[in-house]
PDB file of C-alpha atoms in Angstrom:
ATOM      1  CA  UNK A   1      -6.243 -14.806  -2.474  1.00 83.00           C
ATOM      2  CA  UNK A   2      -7.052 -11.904  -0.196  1.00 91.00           C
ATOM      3  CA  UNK A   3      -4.436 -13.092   2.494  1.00 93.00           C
ATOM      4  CA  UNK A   4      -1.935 -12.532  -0.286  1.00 94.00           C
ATOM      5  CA  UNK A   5      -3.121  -8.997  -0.936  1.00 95.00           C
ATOM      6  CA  UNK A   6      -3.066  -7.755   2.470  1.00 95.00           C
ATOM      7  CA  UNK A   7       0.174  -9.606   2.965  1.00 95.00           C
ATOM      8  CA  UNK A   8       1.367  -7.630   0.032  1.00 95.00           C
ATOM      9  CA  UNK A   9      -0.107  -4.390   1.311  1.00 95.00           C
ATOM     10  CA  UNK A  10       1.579  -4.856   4.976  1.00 92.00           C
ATOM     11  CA  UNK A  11       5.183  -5.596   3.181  1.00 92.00           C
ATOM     12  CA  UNK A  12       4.935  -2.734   1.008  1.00 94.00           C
ATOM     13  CA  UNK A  13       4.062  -0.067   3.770  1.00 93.00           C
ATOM     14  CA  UNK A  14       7.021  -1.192   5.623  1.00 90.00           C
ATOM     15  CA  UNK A  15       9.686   0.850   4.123  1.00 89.00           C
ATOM     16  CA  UNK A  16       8.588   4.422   5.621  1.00 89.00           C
ATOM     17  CA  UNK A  17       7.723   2.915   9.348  1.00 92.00           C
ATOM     18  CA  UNK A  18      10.422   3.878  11.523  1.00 92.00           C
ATOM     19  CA  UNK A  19      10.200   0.800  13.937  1.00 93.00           C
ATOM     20  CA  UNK A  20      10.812  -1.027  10.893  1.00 93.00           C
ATOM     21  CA  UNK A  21      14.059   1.128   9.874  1.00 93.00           C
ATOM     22  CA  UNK A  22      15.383   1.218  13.414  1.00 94.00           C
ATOM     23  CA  UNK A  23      15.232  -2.635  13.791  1.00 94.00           C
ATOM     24  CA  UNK A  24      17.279  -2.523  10.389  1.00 93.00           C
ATOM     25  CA  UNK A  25      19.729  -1.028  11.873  1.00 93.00           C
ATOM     26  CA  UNK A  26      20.714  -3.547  14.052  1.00 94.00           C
ATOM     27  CA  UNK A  27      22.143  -5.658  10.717  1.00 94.00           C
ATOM     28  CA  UNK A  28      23.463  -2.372   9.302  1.00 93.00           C
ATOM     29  CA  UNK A  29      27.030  -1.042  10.015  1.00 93.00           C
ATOM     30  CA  UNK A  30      27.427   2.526  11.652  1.00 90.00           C
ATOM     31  CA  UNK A  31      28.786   3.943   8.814  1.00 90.00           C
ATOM     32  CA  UNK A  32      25.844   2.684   6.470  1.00 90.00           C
ATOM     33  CA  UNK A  33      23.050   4.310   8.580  1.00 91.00           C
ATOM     34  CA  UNK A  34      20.825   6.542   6.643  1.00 90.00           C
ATOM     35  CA  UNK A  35      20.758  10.115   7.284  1.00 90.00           C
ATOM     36  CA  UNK A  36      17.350  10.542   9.912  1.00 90.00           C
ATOM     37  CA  UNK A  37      17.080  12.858  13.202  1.00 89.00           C
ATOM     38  CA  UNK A  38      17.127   9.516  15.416  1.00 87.00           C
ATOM     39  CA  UNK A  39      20.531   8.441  13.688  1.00 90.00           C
ATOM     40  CA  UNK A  40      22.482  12.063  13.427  1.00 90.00           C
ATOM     41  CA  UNK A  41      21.452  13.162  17.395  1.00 91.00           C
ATOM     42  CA  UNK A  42      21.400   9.646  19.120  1.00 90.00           C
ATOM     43  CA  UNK A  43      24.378   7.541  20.447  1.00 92.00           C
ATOM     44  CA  UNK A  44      23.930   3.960  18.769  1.00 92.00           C
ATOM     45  CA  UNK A  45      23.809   2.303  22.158  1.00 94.00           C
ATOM     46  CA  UNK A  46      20.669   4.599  22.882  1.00 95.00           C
ATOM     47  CA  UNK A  47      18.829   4.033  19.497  1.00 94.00           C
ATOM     48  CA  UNK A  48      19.578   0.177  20.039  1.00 96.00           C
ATOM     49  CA  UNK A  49      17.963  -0.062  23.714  1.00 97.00           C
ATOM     50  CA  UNK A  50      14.853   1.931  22.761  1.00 96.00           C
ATOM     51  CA  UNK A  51      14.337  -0.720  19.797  1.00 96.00           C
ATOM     52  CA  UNK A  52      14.991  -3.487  22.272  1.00 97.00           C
ATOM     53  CA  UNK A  53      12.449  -1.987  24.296  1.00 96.00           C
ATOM     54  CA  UNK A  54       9.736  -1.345  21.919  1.00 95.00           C
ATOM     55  CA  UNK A  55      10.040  -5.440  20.626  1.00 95.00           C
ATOM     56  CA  UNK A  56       9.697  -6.045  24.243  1.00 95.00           C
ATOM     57  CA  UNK A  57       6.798  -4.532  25.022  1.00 89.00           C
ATOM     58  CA  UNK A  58       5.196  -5.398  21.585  1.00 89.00           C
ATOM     59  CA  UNK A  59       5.774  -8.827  22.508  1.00 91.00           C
ATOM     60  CA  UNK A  60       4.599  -8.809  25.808  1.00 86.00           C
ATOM     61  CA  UNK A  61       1.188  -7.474  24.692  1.00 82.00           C
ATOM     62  CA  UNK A  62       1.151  -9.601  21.622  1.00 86.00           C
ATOM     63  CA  UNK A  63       1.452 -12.496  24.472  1.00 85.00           C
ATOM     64  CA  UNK A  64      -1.447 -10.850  26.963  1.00 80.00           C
ATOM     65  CA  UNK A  65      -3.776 -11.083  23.880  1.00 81.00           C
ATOM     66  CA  UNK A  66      -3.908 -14.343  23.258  1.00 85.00           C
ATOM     67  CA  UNK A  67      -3.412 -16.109  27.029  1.00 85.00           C
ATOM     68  CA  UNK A  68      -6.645 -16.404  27.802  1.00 82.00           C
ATOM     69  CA  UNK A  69      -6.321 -16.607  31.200  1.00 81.00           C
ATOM     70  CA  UNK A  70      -4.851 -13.121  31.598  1.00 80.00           C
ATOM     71  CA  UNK A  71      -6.877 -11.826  28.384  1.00 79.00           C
ATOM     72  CA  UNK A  72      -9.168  -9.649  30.964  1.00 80.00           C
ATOM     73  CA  UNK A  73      -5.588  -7.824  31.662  1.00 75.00           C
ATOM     74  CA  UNK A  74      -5.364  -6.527  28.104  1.00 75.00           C
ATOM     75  CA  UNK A  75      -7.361  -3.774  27.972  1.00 79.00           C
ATOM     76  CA  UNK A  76      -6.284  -2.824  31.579  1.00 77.00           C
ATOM     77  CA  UNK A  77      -2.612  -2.918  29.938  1.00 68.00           C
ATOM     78  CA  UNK A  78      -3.270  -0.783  27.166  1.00 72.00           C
ATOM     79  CA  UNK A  79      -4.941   2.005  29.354  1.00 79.00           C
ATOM     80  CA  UNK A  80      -2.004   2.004  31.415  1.00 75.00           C
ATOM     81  CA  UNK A  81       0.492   2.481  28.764  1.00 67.00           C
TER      82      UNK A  81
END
């Protein structure tokens, strides 16, 4: 029961998270994009790359975390970032 409540909370407080919105956008037209800073004073391509980026790196700690072998690393990678 209480993985389905927390499940629910972390859906519902996705909406307002702007990683959340920005990766979005990559299944949303140009013309569709909703009105934010980001979207009116960035080029597309830009927005697009920093996103990439961002899944990269979230992935690539994500992966540090649970190797064991290079688990040590993890806080290490953290204080460099």
């Amino acid at each position: 029961v209480l993985y389905g409540v927390f499940l629910f909370m972390g859906l519902s407080s996705l909406p307002p998270v702007q990683f959340w919105n920005r990766i979005l956008l990559f299944i949303q037209q140009p013309s569709k994009y909703p009105s934010t800073p980001y979207t009116a004073y960035m080029k597309q391509g830009r927005i697009h790359m920093y996103t990439v980026m961002q899944i990269f790196f979230f992935g690539l700690v994500f992966l540090v975390q649970n190797m064991e072998a290079i688990a040590i690393v993890f806080p290490m990678m953290t204080f460099l970032c």
